[in-house]
Coordinates of C-alpha atoms and ligand atoms in Angstrom, one line a residue:
X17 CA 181.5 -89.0 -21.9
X18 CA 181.5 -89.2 -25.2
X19 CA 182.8 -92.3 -26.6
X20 CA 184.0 -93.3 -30.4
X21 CA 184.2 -96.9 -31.9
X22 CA 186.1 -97.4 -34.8
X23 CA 184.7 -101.3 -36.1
X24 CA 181.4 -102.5 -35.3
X25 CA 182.3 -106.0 -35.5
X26 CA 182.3 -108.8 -32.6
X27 CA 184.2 -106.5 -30.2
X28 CA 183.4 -103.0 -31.5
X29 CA 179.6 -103.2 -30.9
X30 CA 179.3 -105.3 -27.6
X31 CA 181.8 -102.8 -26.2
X32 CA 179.9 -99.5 -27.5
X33 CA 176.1 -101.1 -26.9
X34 CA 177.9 -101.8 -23.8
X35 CA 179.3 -98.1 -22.5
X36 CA 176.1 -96.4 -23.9
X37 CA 174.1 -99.2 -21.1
X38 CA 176.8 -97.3 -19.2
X39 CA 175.1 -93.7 -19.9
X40 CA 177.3 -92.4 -22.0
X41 CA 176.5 -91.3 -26.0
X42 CA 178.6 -93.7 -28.4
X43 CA 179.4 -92.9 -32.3
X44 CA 180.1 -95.9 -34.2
X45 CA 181.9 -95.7 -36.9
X46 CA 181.9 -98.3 -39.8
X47 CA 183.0 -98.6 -43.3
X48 CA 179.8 -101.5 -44.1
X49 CA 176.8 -99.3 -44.9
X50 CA 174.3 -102.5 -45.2
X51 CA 175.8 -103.3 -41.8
X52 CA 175.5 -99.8 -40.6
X53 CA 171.7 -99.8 -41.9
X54 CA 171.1 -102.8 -39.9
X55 CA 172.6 -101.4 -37.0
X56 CA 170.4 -98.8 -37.4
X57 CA 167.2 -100.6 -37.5
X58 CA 168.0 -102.6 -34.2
X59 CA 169.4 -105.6 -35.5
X60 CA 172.5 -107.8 -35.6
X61 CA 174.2 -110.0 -38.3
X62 CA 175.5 -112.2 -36.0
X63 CA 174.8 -114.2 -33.1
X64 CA 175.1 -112.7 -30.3
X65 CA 173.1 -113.7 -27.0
X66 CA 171.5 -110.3 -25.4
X67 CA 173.4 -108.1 -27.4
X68 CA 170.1 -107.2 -29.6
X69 CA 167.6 -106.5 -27.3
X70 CA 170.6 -104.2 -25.5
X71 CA 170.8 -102.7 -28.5
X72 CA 167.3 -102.2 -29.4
X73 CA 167.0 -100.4 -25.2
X74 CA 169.9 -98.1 -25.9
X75 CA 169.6 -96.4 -29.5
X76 CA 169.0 -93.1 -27.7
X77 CA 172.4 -92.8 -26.7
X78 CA 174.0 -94.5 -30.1
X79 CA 174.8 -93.0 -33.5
X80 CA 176.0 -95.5 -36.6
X81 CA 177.9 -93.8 -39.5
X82 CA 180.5 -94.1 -42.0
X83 CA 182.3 -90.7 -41.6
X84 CA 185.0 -90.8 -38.9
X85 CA 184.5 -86.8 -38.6
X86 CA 181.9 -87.9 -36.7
X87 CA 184.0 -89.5 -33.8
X88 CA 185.4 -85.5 -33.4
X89 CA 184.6 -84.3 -30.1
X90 CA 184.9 -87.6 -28.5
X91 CA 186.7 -88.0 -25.1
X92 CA 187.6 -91.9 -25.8
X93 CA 187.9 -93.6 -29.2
X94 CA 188.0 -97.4 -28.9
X95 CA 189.7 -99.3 -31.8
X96 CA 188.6 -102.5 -32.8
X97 CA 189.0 -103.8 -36.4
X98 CA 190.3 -107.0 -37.1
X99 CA 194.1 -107.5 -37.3
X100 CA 194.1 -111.0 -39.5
X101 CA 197.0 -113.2 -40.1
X102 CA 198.9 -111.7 -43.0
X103 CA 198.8 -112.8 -45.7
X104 CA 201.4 -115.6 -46.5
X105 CA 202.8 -115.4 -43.0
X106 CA 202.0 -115.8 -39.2
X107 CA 202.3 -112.3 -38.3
X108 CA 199.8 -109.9 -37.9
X109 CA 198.1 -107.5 -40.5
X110 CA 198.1 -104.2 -39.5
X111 CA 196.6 -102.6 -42.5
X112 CA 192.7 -102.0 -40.8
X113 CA 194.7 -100.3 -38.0
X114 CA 197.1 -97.8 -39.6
X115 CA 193.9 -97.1 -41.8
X116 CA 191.7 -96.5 -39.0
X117 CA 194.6 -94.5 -36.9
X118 CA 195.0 -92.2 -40.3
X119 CA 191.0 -91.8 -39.7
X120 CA 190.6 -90.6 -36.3
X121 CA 193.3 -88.7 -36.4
X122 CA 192.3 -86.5 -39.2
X123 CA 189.0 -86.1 -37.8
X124 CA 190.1 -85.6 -34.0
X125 CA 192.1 -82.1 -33.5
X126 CA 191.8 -81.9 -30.1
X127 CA 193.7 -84.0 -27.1
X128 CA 191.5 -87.4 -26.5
X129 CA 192.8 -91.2 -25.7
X130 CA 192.9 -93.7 -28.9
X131 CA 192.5 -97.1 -27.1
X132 CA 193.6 -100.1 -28.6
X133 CA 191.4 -103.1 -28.6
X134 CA 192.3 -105.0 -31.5
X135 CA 194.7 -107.7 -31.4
X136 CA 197.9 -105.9 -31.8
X137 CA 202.0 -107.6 -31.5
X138 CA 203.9 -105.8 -29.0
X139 CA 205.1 -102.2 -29.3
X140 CA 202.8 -101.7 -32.1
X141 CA 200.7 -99.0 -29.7
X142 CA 204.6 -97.5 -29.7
X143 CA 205.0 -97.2 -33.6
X144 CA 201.6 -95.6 -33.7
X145 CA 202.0 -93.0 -31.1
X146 CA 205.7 -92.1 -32.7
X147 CA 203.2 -91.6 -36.2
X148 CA 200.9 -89.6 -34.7
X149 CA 203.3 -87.5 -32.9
X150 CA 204.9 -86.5 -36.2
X151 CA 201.3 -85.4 -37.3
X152 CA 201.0 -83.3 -34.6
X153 CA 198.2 -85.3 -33.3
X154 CA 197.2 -85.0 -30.0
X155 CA 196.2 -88.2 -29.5
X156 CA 197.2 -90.5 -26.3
X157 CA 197.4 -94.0 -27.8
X158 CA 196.3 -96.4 -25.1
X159 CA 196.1 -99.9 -25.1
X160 CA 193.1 -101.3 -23.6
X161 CA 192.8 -105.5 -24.6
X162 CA 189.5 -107.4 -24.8
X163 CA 188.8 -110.4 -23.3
X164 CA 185.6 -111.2 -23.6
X165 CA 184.4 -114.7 -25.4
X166 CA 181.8 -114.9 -28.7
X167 CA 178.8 -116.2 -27.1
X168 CA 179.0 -114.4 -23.2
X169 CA 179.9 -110.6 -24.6
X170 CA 177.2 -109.0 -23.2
X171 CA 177.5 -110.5 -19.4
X172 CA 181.6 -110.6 -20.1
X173 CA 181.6 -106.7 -21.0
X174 CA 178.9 -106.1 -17.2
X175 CA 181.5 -108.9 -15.4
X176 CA 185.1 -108.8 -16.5
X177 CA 187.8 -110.5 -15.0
X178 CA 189.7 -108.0 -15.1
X179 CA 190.6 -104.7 -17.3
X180 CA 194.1 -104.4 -18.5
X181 CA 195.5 -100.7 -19.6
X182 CA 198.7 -99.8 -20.7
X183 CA 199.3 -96.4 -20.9
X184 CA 201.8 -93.7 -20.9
X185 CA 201.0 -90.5 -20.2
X186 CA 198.8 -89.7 -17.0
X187 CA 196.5 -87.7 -18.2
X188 CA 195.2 -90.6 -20.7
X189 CA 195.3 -92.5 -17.6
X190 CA 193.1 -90.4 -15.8
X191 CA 190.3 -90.1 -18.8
X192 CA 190.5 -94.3 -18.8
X193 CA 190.1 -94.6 -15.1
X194 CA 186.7 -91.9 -15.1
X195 CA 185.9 -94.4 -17.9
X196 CA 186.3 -97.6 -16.0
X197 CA 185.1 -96.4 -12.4
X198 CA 181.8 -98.5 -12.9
X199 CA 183.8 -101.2 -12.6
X200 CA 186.2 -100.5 -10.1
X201 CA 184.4 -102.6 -7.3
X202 CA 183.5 -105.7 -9.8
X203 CA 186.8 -106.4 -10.9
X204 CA 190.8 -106.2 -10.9
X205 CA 191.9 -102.7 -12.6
X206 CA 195.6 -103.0 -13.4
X207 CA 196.7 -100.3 -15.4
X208 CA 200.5 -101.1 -16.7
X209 CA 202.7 -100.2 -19.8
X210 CA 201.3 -100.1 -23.3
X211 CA 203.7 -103.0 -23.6
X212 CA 202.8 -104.8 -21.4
X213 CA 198.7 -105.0 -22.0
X214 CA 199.6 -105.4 -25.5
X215 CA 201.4 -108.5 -24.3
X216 CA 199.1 -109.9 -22.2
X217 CA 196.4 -110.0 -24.7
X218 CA 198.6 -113.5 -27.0
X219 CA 199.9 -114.5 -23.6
X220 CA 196.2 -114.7 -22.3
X221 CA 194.8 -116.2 -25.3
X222 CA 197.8 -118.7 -26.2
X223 CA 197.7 -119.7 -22.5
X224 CA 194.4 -120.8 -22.7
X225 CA 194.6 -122.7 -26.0
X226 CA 197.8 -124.6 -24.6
X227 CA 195.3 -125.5 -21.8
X228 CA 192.6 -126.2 -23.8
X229 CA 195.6 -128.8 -26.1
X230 CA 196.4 -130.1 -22.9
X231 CA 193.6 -131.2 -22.2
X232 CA 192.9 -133.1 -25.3
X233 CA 196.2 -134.8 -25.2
X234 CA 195.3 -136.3 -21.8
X235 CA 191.9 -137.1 -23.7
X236 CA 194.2 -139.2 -25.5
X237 CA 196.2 -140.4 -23.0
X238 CA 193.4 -141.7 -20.8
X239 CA 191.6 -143.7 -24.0
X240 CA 194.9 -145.4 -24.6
X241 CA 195.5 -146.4 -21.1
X242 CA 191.4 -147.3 -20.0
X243 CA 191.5 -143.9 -17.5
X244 CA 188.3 -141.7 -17.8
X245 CA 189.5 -138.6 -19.2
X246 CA 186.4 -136.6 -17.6
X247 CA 187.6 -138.2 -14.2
X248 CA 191.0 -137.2 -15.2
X249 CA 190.5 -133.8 -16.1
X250 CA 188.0 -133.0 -13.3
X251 CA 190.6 -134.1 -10.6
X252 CA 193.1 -132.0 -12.0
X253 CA 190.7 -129.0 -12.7
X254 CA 189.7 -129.0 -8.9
X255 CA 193.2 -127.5 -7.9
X256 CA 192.9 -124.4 -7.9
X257 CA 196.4 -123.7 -8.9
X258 CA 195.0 -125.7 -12.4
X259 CA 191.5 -123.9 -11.9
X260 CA 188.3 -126.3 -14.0
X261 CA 188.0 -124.0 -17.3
X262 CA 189.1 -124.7 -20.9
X263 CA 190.0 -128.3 -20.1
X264 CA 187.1 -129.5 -22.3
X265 CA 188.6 -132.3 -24.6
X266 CA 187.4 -131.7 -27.9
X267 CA 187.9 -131.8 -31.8
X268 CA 190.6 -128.9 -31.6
X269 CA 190.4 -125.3 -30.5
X270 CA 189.8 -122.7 -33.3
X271 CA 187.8 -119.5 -34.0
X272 CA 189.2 -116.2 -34.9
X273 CA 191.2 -115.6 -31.9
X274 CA 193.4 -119.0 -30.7
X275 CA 194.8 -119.8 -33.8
X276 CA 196.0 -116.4 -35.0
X277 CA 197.0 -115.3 -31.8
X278 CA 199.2 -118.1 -31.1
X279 CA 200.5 -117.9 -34.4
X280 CA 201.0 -114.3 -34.3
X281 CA 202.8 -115.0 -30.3
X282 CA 205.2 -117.4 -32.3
X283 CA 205.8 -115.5 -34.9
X284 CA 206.5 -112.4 -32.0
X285 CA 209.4 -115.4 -30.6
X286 CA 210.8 -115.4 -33.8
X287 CA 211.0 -111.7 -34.1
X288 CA 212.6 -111.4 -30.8
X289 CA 214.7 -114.7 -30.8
X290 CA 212.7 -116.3 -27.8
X291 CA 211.7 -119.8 -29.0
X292 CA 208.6 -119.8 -27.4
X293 CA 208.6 -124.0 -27.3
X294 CA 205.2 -124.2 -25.7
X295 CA 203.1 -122.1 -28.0
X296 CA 204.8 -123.5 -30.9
X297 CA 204.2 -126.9 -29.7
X298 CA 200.4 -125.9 -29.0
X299 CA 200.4 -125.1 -32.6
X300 CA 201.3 -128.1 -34.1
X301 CA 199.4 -130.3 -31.5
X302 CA 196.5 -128.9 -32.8
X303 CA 196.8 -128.6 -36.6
X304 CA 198.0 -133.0 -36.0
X305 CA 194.5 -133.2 -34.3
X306 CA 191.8 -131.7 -37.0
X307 CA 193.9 -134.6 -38.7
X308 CA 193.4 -137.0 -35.8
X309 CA 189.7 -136.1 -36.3
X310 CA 189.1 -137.4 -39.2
X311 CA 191.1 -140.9 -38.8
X312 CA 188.6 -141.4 -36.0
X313 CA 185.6 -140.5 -37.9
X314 CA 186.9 -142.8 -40.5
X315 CA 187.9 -145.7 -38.3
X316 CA 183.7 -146.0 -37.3
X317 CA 183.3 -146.6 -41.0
X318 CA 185.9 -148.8 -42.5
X319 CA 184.0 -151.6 -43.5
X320 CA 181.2 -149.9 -44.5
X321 CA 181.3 -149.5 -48.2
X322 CA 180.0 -146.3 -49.6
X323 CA 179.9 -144.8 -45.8
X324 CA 177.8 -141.7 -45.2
X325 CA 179.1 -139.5 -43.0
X326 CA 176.4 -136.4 -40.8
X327 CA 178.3 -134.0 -39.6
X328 CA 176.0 -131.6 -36.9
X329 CA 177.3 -128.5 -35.8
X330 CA 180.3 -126.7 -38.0
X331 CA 180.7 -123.3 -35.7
X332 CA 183.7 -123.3 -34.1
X333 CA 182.4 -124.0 -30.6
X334 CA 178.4 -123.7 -29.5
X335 CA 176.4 -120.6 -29.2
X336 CA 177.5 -119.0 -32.3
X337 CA 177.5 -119.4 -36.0
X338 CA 181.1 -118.0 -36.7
X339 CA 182.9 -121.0 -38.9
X340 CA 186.6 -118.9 -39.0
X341 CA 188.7 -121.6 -38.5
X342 CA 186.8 -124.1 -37.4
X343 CA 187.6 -127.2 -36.2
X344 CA 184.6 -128.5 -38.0
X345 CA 185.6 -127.3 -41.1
X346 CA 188.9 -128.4 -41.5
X347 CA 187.2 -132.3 -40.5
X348 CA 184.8 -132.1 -43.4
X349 CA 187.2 -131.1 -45.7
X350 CA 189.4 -134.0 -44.2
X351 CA 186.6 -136.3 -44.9
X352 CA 185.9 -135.0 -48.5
X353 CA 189.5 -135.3 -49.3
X354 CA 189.3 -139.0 -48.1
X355 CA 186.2 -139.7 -51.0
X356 CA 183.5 -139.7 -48.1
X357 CA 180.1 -138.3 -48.4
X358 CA 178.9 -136.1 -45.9
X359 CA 175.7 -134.4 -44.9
X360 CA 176.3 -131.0 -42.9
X361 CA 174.2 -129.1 -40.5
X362 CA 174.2 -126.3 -38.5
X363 CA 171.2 -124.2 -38.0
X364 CA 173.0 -120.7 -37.8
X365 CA 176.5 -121.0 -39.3
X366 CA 177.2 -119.4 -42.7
X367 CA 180.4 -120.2 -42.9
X368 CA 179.1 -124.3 -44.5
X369 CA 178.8 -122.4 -47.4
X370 CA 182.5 -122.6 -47.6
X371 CA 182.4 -126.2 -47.8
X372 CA 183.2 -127.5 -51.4
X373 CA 179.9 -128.1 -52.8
X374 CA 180.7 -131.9 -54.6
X375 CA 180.4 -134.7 -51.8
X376 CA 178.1 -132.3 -49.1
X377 CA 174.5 -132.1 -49.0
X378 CA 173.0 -129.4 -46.6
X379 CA 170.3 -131.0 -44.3
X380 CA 167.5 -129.3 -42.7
X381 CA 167.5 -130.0 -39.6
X382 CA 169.4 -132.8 -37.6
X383 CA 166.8 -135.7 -38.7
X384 CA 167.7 -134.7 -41.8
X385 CA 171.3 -134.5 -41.4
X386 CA 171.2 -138.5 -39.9
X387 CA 168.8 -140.1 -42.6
X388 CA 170.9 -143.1 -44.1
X389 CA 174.3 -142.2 -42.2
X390 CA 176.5 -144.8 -41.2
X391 CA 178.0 -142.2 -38.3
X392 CA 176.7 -139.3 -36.9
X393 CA 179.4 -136.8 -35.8
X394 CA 178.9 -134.0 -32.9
X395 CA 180.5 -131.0 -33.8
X396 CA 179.4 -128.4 -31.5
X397 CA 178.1 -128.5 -27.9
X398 CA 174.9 -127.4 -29.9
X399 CA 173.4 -130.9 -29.7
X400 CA 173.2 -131.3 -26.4
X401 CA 169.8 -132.3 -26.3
X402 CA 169.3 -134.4 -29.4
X403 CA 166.4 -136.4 -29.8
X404 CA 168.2 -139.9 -29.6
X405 CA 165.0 -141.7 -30.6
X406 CA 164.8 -139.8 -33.8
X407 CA 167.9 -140.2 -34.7
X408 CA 168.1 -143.8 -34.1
X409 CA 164.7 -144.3 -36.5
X410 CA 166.8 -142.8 -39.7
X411 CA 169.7 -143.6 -39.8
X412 CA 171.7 -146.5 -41.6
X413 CA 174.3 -147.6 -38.8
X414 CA 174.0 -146.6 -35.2
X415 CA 176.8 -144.8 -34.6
X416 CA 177.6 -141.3 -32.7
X417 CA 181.8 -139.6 -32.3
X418 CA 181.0 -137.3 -29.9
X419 CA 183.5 -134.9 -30.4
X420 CA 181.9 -132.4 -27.6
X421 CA 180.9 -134.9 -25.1
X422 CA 177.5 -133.7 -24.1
X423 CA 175.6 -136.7 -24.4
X424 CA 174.8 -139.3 -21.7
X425 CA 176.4 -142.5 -22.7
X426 CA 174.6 -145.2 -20.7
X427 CA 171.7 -143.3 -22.8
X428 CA 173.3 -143.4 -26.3
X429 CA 174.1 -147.2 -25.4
X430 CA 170.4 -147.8 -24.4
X431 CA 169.3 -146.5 -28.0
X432 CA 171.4 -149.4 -29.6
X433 CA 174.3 -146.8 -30.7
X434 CA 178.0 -147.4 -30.5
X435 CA 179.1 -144.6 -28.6
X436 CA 182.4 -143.0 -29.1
X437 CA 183.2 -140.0 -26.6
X438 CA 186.5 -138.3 -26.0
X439 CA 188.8 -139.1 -23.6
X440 CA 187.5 -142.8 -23.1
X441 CA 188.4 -145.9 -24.0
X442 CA 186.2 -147.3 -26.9
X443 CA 184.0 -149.8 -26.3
X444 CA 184.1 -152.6 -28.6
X445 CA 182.2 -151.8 -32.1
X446 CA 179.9 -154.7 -33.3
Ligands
UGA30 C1 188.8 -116.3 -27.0 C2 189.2 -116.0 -25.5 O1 188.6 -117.0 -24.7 C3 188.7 -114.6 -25.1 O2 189.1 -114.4 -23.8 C4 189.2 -113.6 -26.0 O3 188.7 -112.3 -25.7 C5 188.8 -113.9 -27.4 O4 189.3 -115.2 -27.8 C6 189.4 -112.9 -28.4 O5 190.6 -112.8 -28.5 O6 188.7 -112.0 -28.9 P1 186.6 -117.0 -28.3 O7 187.4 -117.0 -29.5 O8 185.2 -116.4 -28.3 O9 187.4 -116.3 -27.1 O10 186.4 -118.6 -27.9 P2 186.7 -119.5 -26.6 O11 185.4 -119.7 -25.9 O12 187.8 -119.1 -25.9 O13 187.0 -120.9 -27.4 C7 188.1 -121.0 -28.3 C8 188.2 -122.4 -28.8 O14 188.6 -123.3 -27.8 C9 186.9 -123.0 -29.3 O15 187.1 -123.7 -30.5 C10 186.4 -123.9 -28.2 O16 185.5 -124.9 -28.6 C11 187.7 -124.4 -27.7 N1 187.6 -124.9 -26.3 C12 187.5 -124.0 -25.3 C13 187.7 -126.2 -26.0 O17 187.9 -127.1 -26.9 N2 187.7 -126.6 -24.7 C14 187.5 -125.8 -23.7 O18 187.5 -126.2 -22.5 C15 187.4 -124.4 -24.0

């Protein structure tokens, strides 16, 4: 088949690199020539593990451009710019997506399947189709939701959990299920209304960052009361009605996806008048704990005048260098606000250059980062294997808040450092 993308961003290019491993040719279509170029050349402005050397083994079957005439011809086109909070307000912006729907449709004459994979509220796929039908168009607009995670695209795109397709007329149905027959025997294939995959896309994603909230207020729970909050959450996580994944306490969910989509799902309550108490709740659980963060941080330094604080790791979870809305983030600039001095690294994320510069210094490397701190923060499961000796030679005060908990503490504790994980009682500082 032929197959367009609209958006080679975090979900537009794992999904076409993806379908051409799949055989068949992909046109990707871009408005970022200096992206584009890169593209072209075999390379990836992101982090992105596998996705590049996939890439590199399948430009044969890939074309990159800026003209959406290209895409004409194509059996499938397969949306996926970003649909940001707008502006001002929880909702969703729209405006990449009626621009790109405007695109295709100009350059597509002929009957093919528009599939949604952005981030879209619900009945959005119905407002477009209603467009497009006015235009004449001959386009089926499908909506077809990722769910794959920054990080694990590549093996997520080969190993779904499921795929989820909403679609209304059966002949779009029939090109997406030719499309999908590869994976018909490695995973659920529910095809359902437009409305409903669109839905299923914020429950999905709000579910699992209520889960992931959860989670950290047990964290909380169990230091108050002496429980271990990895016993805790292991115990619970072996039922399989609870199932073991995204109940890792940490510093907060964030990223591009949690936080708008559960904003965007509340905002969908409001629309409809469905108070949606849970996701709302999730919400401001997690904004009060970025704020939560930085008390803790704080509390290991209190008595330590001038403190100097090193911050390692300010992605918004491990194994990528995306900042957007990170946890990380908001802590340093909860820090800076409070007067403190802090040292940040993070050996791939771009996003520290948001940081204000007054009151950060940008380290080197993780030595660097710890020379004369008074606490040493763990921001990212990044660090998982940090040289603890080092570490202990440089800096001022020996003290580690884990806020990822993947280091050993009986080992932190033999280095001479006071050890603060999540989810367990603190031992006593002195
Ligand atoms: C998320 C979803 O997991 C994907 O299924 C979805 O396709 C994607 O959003 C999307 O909408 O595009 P992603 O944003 O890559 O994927 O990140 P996750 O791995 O889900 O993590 C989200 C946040 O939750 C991170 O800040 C992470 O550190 C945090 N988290 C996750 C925890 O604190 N504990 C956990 O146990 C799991």
């Amino acid at each position: 088949m032929k197959i367009g993308i609209m958006g080679t961003g975090r979900v537009g290019l794992p999904t076409g690199v993806g379908f051409a491993a799949l055989g068949h040719a992909v046109v990707c279509v871009d408005k970022d020539i200096a992206m584009l170029e890169r593209l072209q050349a075999g390379k990836i402005p992101w982090v992105e593990a596998g996705l590049e050397e996939l890439l590199r083994s399948q430009m044969g079957r890939m074309r990159f451009t800026i003209d959406a005439k290209e895409l004409c011809g194509a059996d499938v086109v397969l949306l996926a710019v970003p649909t940001p909070s707008r502006p001002g307000s929880d909702a969703s912006d729209l405006s990449f997506i009626r621009q790109a729907v405007g695109e295709v449709s100009a350059a597509m004459p002929c009957p093919a399947v528009l599939a949604i994979k952005s981030t879209v509220p619900v009945g959005t796929g119905d407002v477009l189709q209603a467009k497009l039908r006015r235009k004449n168009s001959k386009l089926a607009v499908v909506s077809f939701p990722e769910f794959f995670c920054e990080g694990t695209a590549v093996r997520d795109f080969f190993s779904p959990s499921r795929l989820v397709v909403g679609v209304e007329q059966e002949w779009a149905r029939e090109v997406m299920d030719h499309l999908l027959r590869p994976f018909a025997d490695r995973c659920p294939l529910l095809f359902v209304s437009r409305r409903t995959a669109e839905l299923v896309k914020h429950a999905s994603n709000a579910f699992l960052a209520m889960k992931v909230h959860y989670a950290n207020e047990m964290a909380d729970l169990c230091e108050k009361t002496g429980a271990s909050g990895a016993d805790v959450l292991q115990a619970i996580g072996l039922d399989p009605r609870i199932g073991n994944q995204f109940l890792r306490p940490g510093p907060g969910y964030g990223g591009s996806c949690f936080p708008k989509d559960c904003r965007a799902l509340a905002a969908m309550g409001r629309r409809w008048k469905v108070p949606l108490r849970l996701v709302r709740a999730t919400i401001a659980g997690n904004e009060a704990r970025l704020k939560a963060m930085v008390r803790r941080i704080l509390s290991t330094v209190q008595t330590i005048p001038c403190p100097r604080i090193a911050l390692l790791g300010l992605a918004f979870k491990g194994g990528t260098a995306d900042c957007r809305e990170s946890p990380m983030l908001a802590i340093a600039e909860g820090l800076i606000a409070n007067g403190v001095d802090i040292t940040v690294f993070d050996a791939a994320a771009d996003g520290a250059k948001n940081l204000s510069m007054v009151r950060v210094r940008h380290a080197v490397d993780a030595t660097d980062a710890a020379t004369g701190a008074d606490v040493v923060v763990i921001g990212t499961e990044d660090f998982y294997q940090l040289d603890l000796g080092k570490i202990r030679a440089v800096v001022r005060t020996a003290q580690i808040v884990d806020l990822r908990n993947v280091l050993d503490a009986d080992r932190a504790k033999c280095f001479g450092f006071f050890y603060l994980p999540i989810g367990e009682k603190p031992p006593p500082n002195g």
